[in-house]
XYZ file of C-alpha atoms in Angstrom:
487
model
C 55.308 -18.259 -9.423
C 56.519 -19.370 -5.829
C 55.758 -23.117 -4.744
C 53.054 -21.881 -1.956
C 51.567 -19.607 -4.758
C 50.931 -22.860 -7.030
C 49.797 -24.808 -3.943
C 47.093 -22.047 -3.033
C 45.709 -21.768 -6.809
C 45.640 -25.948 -6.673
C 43.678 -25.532 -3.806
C 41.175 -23.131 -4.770
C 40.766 -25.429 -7.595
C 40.288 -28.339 -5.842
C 37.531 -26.659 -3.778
C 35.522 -24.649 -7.127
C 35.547 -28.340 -8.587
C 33.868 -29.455 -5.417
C 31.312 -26.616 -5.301
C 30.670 -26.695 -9.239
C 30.773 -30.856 -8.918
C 28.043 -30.800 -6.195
C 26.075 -28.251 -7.973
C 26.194 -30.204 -11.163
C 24.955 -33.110 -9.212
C 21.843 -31.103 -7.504
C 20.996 -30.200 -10.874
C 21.173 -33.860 -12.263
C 19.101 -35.208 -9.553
C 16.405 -32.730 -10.155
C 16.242 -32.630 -13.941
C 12.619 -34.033 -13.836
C 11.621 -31.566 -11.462
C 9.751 -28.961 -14.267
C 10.078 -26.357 -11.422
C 13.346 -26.658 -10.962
C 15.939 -24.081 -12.570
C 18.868 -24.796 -13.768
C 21.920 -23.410 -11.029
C 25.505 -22.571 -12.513
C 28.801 -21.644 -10.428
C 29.981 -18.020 -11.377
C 33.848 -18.101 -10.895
C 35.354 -14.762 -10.141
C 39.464 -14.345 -9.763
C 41.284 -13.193 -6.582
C 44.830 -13.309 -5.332
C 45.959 -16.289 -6.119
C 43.310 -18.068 -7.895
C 39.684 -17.981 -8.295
C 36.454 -18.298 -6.055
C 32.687 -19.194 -6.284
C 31.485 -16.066 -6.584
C 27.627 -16.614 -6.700
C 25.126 -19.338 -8.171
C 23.255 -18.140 -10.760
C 19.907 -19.600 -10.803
C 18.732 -19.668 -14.974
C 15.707 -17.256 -15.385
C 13.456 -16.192 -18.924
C 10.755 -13.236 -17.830
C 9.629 -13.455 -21.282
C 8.721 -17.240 -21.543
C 7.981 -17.407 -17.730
C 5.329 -14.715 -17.802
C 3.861 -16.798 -21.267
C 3.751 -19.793 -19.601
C 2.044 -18.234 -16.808
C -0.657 -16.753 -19.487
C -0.755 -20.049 -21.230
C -1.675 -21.862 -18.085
C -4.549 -19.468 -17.281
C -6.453 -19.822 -20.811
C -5.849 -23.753 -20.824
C -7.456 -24.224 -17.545
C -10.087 -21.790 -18.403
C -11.050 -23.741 -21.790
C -10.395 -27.077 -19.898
C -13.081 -25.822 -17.215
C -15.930 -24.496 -19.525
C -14.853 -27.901 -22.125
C -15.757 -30.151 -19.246
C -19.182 -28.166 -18.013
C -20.627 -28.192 -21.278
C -20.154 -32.336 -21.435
C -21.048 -32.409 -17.981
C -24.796 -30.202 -18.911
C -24.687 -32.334 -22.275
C -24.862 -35.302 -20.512
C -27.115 -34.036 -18.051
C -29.528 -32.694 -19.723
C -30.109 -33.730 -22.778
C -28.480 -37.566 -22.210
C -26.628 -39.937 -24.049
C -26.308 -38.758 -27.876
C -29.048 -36.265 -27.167
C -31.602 -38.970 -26.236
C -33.118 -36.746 -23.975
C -33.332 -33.577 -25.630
C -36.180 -32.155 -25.763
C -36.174 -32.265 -29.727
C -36.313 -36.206 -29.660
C -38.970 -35.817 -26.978
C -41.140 -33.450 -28.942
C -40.485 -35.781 -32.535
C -42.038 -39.118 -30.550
C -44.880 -36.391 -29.501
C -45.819 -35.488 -33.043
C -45.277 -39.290 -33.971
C -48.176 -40.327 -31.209
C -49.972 -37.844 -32.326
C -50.376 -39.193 -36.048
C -50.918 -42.220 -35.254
C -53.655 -41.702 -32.898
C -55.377 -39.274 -35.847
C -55.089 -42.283 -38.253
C -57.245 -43.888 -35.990
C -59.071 -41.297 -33.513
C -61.183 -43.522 -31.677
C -58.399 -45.933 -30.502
C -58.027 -45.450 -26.522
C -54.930 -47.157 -26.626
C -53.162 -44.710 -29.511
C -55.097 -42.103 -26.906
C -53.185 -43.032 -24.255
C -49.941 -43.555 -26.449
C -50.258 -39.693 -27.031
C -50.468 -39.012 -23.369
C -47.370 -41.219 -22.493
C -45.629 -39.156 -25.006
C -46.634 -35.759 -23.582
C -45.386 -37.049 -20.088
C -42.512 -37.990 -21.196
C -41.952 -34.613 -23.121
C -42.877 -32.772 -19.373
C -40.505 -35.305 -17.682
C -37.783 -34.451 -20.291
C -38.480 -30.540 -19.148
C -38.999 -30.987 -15.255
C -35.714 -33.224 -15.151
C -33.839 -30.867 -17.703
C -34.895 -28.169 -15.642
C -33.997 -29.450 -12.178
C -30.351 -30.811 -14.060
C -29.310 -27.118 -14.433
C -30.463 -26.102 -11.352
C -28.166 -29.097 -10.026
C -25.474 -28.223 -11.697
C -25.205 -24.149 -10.893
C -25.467 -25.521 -7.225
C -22.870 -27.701 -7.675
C -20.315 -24.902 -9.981
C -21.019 -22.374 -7.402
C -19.884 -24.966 -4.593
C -16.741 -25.498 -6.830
C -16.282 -21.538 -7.077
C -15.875 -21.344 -3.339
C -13.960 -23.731 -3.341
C -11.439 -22.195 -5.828
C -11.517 -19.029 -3.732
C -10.644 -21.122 -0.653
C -7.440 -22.670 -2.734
C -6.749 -19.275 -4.397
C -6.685 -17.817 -0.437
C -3.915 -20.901 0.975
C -2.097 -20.242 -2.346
C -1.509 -16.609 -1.381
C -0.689 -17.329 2.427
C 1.796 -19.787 1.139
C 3.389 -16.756 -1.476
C 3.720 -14.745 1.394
C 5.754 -16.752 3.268
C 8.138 -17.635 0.078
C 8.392 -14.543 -0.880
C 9.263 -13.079 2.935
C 11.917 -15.446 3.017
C 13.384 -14.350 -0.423
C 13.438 -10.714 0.475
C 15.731 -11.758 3.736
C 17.568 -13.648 2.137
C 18.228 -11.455 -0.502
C 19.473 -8.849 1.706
C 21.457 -11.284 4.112
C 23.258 -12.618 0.818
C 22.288 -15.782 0.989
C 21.067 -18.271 -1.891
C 17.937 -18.268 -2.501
C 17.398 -20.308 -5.365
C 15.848 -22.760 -3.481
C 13.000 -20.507 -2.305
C 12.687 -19.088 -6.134
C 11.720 -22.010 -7.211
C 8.963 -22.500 -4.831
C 7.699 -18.999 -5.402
C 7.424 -19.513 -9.300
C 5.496 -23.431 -8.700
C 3.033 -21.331 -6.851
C 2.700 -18.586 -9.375
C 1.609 -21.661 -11.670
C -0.730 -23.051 -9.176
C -2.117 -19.554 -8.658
C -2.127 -19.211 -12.906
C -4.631 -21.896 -12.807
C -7.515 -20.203 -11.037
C -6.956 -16.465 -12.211
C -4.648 -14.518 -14.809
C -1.815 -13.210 -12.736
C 0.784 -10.596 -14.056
C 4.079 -9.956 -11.852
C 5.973 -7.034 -10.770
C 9.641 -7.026 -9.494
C 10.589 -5.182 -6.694
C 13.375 -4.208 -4.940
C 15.335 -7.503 -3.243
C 13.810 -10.302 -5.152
C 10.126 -9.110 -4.027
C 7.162 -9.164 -5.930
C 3.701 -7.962 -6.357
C 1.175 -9.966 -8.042
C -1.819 -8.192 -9.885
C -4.543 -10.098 -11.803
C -4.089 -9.028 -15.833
C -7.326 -6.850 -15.445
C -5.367 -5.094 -12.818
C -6.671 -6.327 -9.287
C -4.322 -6.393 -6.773
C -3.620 -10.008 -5.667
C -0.255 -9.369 -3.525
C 1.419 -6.085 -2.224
C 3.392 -7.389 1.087
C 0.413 -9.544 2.021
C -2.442 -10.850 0.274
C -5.346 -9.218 -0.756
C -8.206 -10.877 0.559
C -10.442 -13.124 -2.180
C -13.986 -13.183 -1.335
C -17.053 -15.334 -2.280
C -20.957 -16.168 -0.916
C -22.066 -19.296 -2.192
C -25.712 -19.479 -2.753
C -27.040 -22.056 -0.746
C -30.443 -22.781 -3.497
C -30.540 -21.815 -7.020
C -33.403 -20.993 -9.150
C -34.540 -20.075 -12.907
C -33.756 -16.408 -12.986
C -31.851 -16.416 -10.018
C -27.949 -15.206 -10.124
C -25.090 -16.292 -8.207
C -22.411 -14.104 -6.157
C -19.401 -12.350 -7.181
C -15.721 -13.580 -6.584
C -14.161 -10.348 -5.239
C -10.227 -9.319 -5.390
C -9.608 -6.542 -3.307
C -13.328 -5.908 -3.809
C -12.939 -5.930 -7.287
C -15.511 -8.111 -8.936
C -13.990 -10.856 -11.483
C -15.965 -11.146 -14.786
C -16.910 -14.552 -15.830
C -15.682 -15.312 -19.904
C -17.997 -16.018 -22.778
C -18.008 -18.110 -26.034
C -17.355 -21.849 -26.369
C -13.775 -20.922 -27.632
C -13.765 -19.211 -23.859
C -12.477 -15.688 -22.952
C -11.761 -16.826 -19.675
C -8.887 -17.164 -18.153
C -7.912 -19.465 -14.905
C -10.672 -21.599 -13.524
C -12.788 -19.260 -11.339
C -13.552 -17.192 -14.741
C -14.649 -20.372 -16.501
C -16.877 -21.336 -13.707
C -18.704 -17.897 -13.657
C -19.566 -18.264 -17.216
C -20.766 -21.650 -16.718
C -22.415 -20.927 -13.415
C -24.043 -17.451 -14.914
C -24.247 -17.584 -18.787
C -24.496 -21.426 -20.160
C -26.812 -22.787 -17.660
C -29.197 -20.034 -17.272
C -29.327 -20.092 -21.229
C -30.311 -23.887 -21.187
C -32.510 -23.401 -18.489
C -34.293 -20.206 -20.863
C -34.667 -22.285 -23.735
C -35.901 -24.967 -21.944
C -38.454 -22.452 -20.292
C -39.641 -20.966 -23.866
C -40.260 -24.950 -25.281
C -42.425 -25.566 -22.366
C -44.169 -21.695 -23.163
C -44.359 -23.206 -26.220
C -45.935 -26.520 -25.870
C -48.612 -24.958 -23.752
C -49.870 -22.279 -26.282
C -49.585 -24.847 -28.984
C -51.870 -27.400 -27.506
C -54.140 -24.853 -25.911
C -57.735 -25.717 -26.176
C -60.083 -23.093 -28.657
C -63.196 -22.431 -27.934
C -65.157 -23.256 -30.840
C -67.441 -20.577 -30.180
C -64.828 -18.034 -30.061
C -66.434 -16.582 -27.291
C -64.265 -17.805 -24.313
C -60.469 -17.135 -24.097
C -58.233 -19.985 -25.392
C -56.780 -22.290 -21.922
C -54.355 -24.480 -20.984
C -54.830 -28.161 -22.514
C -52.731 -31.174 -22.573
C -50.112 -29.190 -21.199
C -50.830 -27.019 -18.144
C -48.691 -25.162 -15.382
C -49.460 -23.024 -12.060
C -51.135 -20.312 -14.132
C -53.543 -22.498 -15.541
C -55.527 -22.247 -17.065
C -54.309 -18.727 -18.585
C -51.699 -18.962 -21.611
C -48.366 -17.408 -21.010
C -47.536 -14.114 -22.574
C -47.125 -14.848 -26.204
C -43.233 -14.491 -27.038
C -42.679 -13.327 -23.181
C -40.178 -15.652 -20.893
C -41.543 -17.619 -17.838
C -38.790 -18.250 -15.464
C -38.805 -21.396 -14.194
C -41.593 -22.322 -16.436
C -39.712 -25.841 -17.619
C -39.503 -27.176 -14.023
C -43.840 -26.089 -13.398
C -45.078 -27.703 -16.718
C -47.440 -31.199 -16.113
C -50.011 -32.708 -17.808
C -53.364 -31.408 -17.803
C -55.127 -33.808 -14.935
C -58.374 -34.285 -16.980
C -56.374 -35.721 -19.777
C -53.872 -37.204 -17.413
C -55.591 -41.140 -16.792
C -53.166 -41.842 -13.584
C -54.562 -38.680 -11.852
C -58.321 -40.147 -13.319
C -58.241 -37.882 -16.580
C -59.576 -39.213 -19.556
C -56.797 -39.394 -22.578
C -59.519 -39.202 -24.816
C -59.788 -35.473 -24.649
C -56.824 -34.666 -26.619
C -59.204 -35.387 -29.322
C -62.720 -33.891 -28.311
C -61.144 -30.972 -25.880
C -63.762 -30.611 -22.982
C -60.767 -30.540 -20.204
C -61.715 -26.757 -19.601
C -65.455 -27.552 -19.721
C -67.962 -28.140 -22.051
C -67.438 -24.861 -24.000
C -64.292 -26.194 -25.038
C -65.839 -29.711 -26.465
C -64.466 -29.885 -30.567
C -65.970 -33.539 -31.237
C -69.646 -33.795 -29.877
C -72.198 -35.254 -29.621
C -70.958 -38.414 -29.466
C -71.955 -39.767 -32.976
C -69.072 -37.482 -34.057
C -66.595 -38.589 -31.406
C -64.428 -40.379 -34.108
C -63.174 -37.048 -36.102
C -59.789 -36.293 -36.113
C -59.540 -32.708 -36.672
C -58.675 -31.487 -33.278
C -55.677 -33.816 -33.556
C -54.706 -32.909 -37.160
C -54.650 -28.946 -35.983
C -52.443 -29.652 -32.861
C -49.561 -31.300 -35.222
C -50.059 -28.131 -37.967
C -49.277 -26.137 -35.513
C -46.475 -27.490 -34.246
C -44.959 -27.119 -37.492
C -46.156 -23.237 -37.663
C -43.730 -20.240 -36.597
C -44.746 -19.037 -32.811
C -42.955 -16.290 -31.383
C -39.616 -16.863 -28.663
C -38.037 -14.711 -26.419
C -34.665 -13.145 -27.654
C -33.622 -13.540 -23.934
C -32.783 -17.252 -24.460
C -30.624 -16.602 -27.227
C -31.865 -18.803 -30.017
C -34.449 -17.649 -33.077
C -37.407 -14.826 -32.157
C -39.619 -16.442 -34.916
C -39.615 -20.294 -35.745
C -41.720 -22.966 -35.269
C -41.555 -25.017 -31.967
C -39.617 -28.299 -33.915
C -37.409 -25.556 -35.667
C -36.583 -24.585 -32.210
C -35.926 -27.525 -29.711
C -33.426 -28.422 -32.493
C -31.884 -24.912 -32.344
C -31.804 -25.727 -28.820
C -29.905 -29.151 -28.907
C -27.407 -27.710 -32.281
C -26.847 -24.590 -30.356
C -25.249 -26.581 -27.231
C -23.615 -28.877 -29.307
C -22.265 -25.797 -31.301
C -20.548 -24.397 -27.815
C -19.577 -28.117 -26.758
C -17.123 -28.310 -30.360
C -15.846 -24.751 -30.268
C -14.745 -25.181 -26.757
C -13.332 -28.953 -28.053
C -11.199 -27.188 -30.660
C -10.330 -24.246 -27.968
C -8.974 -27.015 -25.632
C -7.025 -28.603 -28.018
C -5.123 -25.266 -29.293
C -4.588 -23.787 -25.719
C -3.411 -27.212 -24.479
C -0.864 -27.663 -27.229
C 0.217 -23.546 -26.696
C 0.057 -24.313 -22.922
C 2.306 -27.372 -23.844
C 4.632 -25.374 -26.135
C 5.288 -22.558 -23.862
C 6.123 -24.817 -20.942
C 8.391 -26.667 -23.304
C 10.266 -23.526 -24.424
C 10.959 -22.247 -21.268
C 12.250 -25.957 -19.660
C 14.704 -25.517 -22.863
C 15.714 -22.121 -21.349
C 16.080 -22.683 -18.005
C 16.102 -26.420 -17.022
C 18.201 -29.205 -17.060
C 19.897 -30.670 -20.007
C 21.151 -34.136 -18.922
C 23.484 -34.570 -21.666
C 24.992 -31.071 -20.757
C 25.334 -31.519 -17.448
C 27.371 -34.836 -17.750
C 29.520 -33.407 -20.244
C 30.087 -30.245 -17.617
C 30.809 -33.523 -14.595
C 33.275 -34.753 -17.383
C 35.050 -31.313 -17.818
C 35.041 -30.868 -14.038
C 36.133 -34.245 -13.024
C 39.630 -33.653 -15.829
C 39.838 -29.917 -14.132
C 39.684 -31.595 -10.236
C 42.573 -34.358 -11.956
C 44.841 -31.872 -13.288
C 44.333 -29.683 -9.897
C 45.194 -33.032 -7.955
C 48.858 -33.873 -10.222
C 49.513 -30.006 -9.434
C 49.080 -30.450 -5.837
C 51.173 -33.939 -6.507
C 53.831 -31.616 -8.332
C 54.479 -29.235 -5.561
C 54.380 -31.318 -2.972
C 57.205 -33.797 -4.747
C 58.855 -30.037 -5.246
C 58.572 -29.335 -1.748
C 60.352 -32.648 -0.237
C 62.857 -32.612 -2.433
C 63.533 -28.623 -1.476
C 63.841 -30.283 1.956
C 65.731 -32.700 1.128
C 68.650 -30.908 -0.168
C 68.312 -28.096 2.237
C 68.348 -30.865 4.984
């Protein structure tokens, strides 16, 4: 090997430890990045010596497109988790103190107190308070959901809006990775910020990739919509500016492909928009059903009989804008929780008198029970209305609970059915957060930065870059004494 041959490989040596040192260094500083992956020199010989050939930027499909999945089902079951608290809490209050079941047991307690002593206008207008706060329990529930589908649909558009910049901001990325791609340049850099936005864009729908020709990509939703293809496919949402019982919301659209909301506490959904569908169009409209059937209920259950029989049975302590007809029997009103009130002849604040829950009378005299007045003191009116609350009435199967129960049975169906969603989607949060957690985990291990490897690598490097330096040292002492005797 000639002097200028060892010089030349010294040098090349001295400038791959520079490259691999400062690479080393970029990949120390951003070790807590977790979008960051790893970069390594690849060395490649040549005449004399070796070169940089490329930087290889550390990639796993496999765990990437998990992770990616993994994402997508936590945020779904983190969305629909935090909507059923939110309706919990809402609706039925603090530890269910609220509900409608806890309304309706205070009911039936004012009620048997008031028949222990039937001609007690205080216990009389006990009962009454009781009822109202039963109807305010129903109007407020009511109004609650209708709050909160408002308020989910404004968050869906909002998604949609995100999901939109997210997809601008791809394009760009990924435009500058096919250029540089085909100029040869690194574009490791530009990778990374393409995959953070994949897990941005994970977070409000399922997204599956494709690879293309010079680093491009197309991005499809896992049901197959096309998200990306050059540009972006255009996301589109209405919001609904006022929402009603029995009213539905609008679509999301990808490339006019409808996406379909999940179901279950232990959510199908995946990515946020998904989740908010199904609580936007399946859990509240459910609450607001069952609410609707207790009020259907309350009203045929305190109806007031004609003793007669001759006159059809009408509307009594509890009335609504039909009144005085009776609801279908086992036939969903719509809406029918936010219309129910008290009956204004029984109602002493709109100059009722309470004492009619006892006789009846508040359809006319037809209706009277306890007259003349030397019977006004019986009790039996009372004593029926609290029998039948305890008998089975027929429900509509629309609002998802029992078709046959009585209408205590079922305002507790009502309150264990929500709680039943709340801790399956509790226990569905936990597992996709820890598989969300593991995934991410496993491919950090894969493809980011080990600390202690990298300062072992600056260790090997900084020996390689000493040994390249005495070499240099070598031939140049060589050199001058070549001179020297040749001089």
């Amino acid at each position: 090997m000639s002097l200028t041959s060892a010089l030349s490989i010294a040098q090349s040596a001295l400038f791959n430890t520079s490259r691999q040192t400062s690479i080393v260094s970029r990949n120390l500083s951003e070790a807590s990045n977790p979008d960051y992956a790893r970069r390594s020199a690849v060395l490649a010989s040549m005449a004399p010596g070796a070169r940089v050939a490329e930087i290889r930027r550390a990639t796993n499909e496999v765990l990437f497109r998990q992770n990616l999945q993994a994402i997508s089902s936590w945020q779904g079951q983190k969305m629909v988790s935090a909507g059923l608290d939110s309706l919990q809490l809402d609706v039925n209050g603090v530890d269910n103190a609220n509900s409608a079941a806890v309304m309706l047991g205070k009911l039936q307690e004012a009620l048997q107190l008031y028949a222990a002593s039937p001609s007690n206008s205080t216990l009389a207008e006990s009962a009454v308070e009781a009822a109202r706060q039963m109807v305010r329990s129903l109007n407020q529930g009511s109004a609650a959901i209708q709050s909160f589908r408002r308020d989910t649909d404004q968050q869906i558009a909002a998604s949609v809006d995100k999901l939109n910049g997210l997809l601008a901001d791809f394009k760009e990325v990924n435009n500058e990775i096919i250029s540089g791609t085909r100029a040869g340049r690194d574009v490791s850099d530009a990778l990374d910020r393409r995959d953070a936005l994949l897990k941005k864009i994970a977070e409000y729908v399922p997204v599956s990739t494709i690879k293309r020709a010079d680093n491009d990509v197309m991005l499809t939703t896992t049901a197959g919509a096309v998200l990306f293809e050059t540009v972006p496919r255009p996301v589109t949402f209405e919001p609904t500016a006022v929402f009603s019982a029995g009213k539905g919301g609008n679509s999301v659209y990808i490339d006019g492909v409808a996406l379909k909301g999940g179901s279950g506490g232990n959510t199908t959904a995946s990515g946020s928009i998904a989740a908010q569908l199904q609580l936007r169009d399946e859990v509240a409209p459910a609450m607001q059903r069952q609410i609707d059937e207790i009020a259907r209920g309350l009203i045929a259950v305190f109806a007031e009989t004609d003793p007669s029989g001759t006159q059809p049975d009408a509307a009594g302590l509890f009335t609504w804008s039909g009144g005085p007809a009776i609801p279908a029997d086992g036939t969903l009103v719509d809406g029918l929780g936010a219309e129910i009130s008290i009956n204004p002849a029984m109602d002493s604040s709109q100059g009722g008198d309470p004492m009619r829950l006892r006789d009846g009378g508040a359809n006319g005299a037809a209706y009277v029970h306890n007259g003349p007045p030397a019977a006004a003191s019986y009790s039996e009116l009372l004593r029926t209305y609290g029998e039948k609350l305890d008998e089975p009435m027929n429900f509509d199967p629309a609002a998802g609970l029992e078709v046959s129960a009585s209408l205590g049975t079922y305002t507790s169906a009502a309150v264990g059915w929500l709680e039943n969603l709340r801790q399956d989607a509790a226990y569905g949060n936990e597992a996709k957060g820890a598989l969300s957690t593991r995934t991410a985990t496993a491919l950090s291990n894969a493809t980011g930065v080990n600390v202690d490897e990298e300062m072992s690598l600056l260790l090997d490097l900084e020996h390689s870059y000493e040994a390249s330096a005495r070499m240099i040292r070598v031939v140049d002492e060589m050199l001058a004494a070549l001179l020297a005797a040749t001089g």
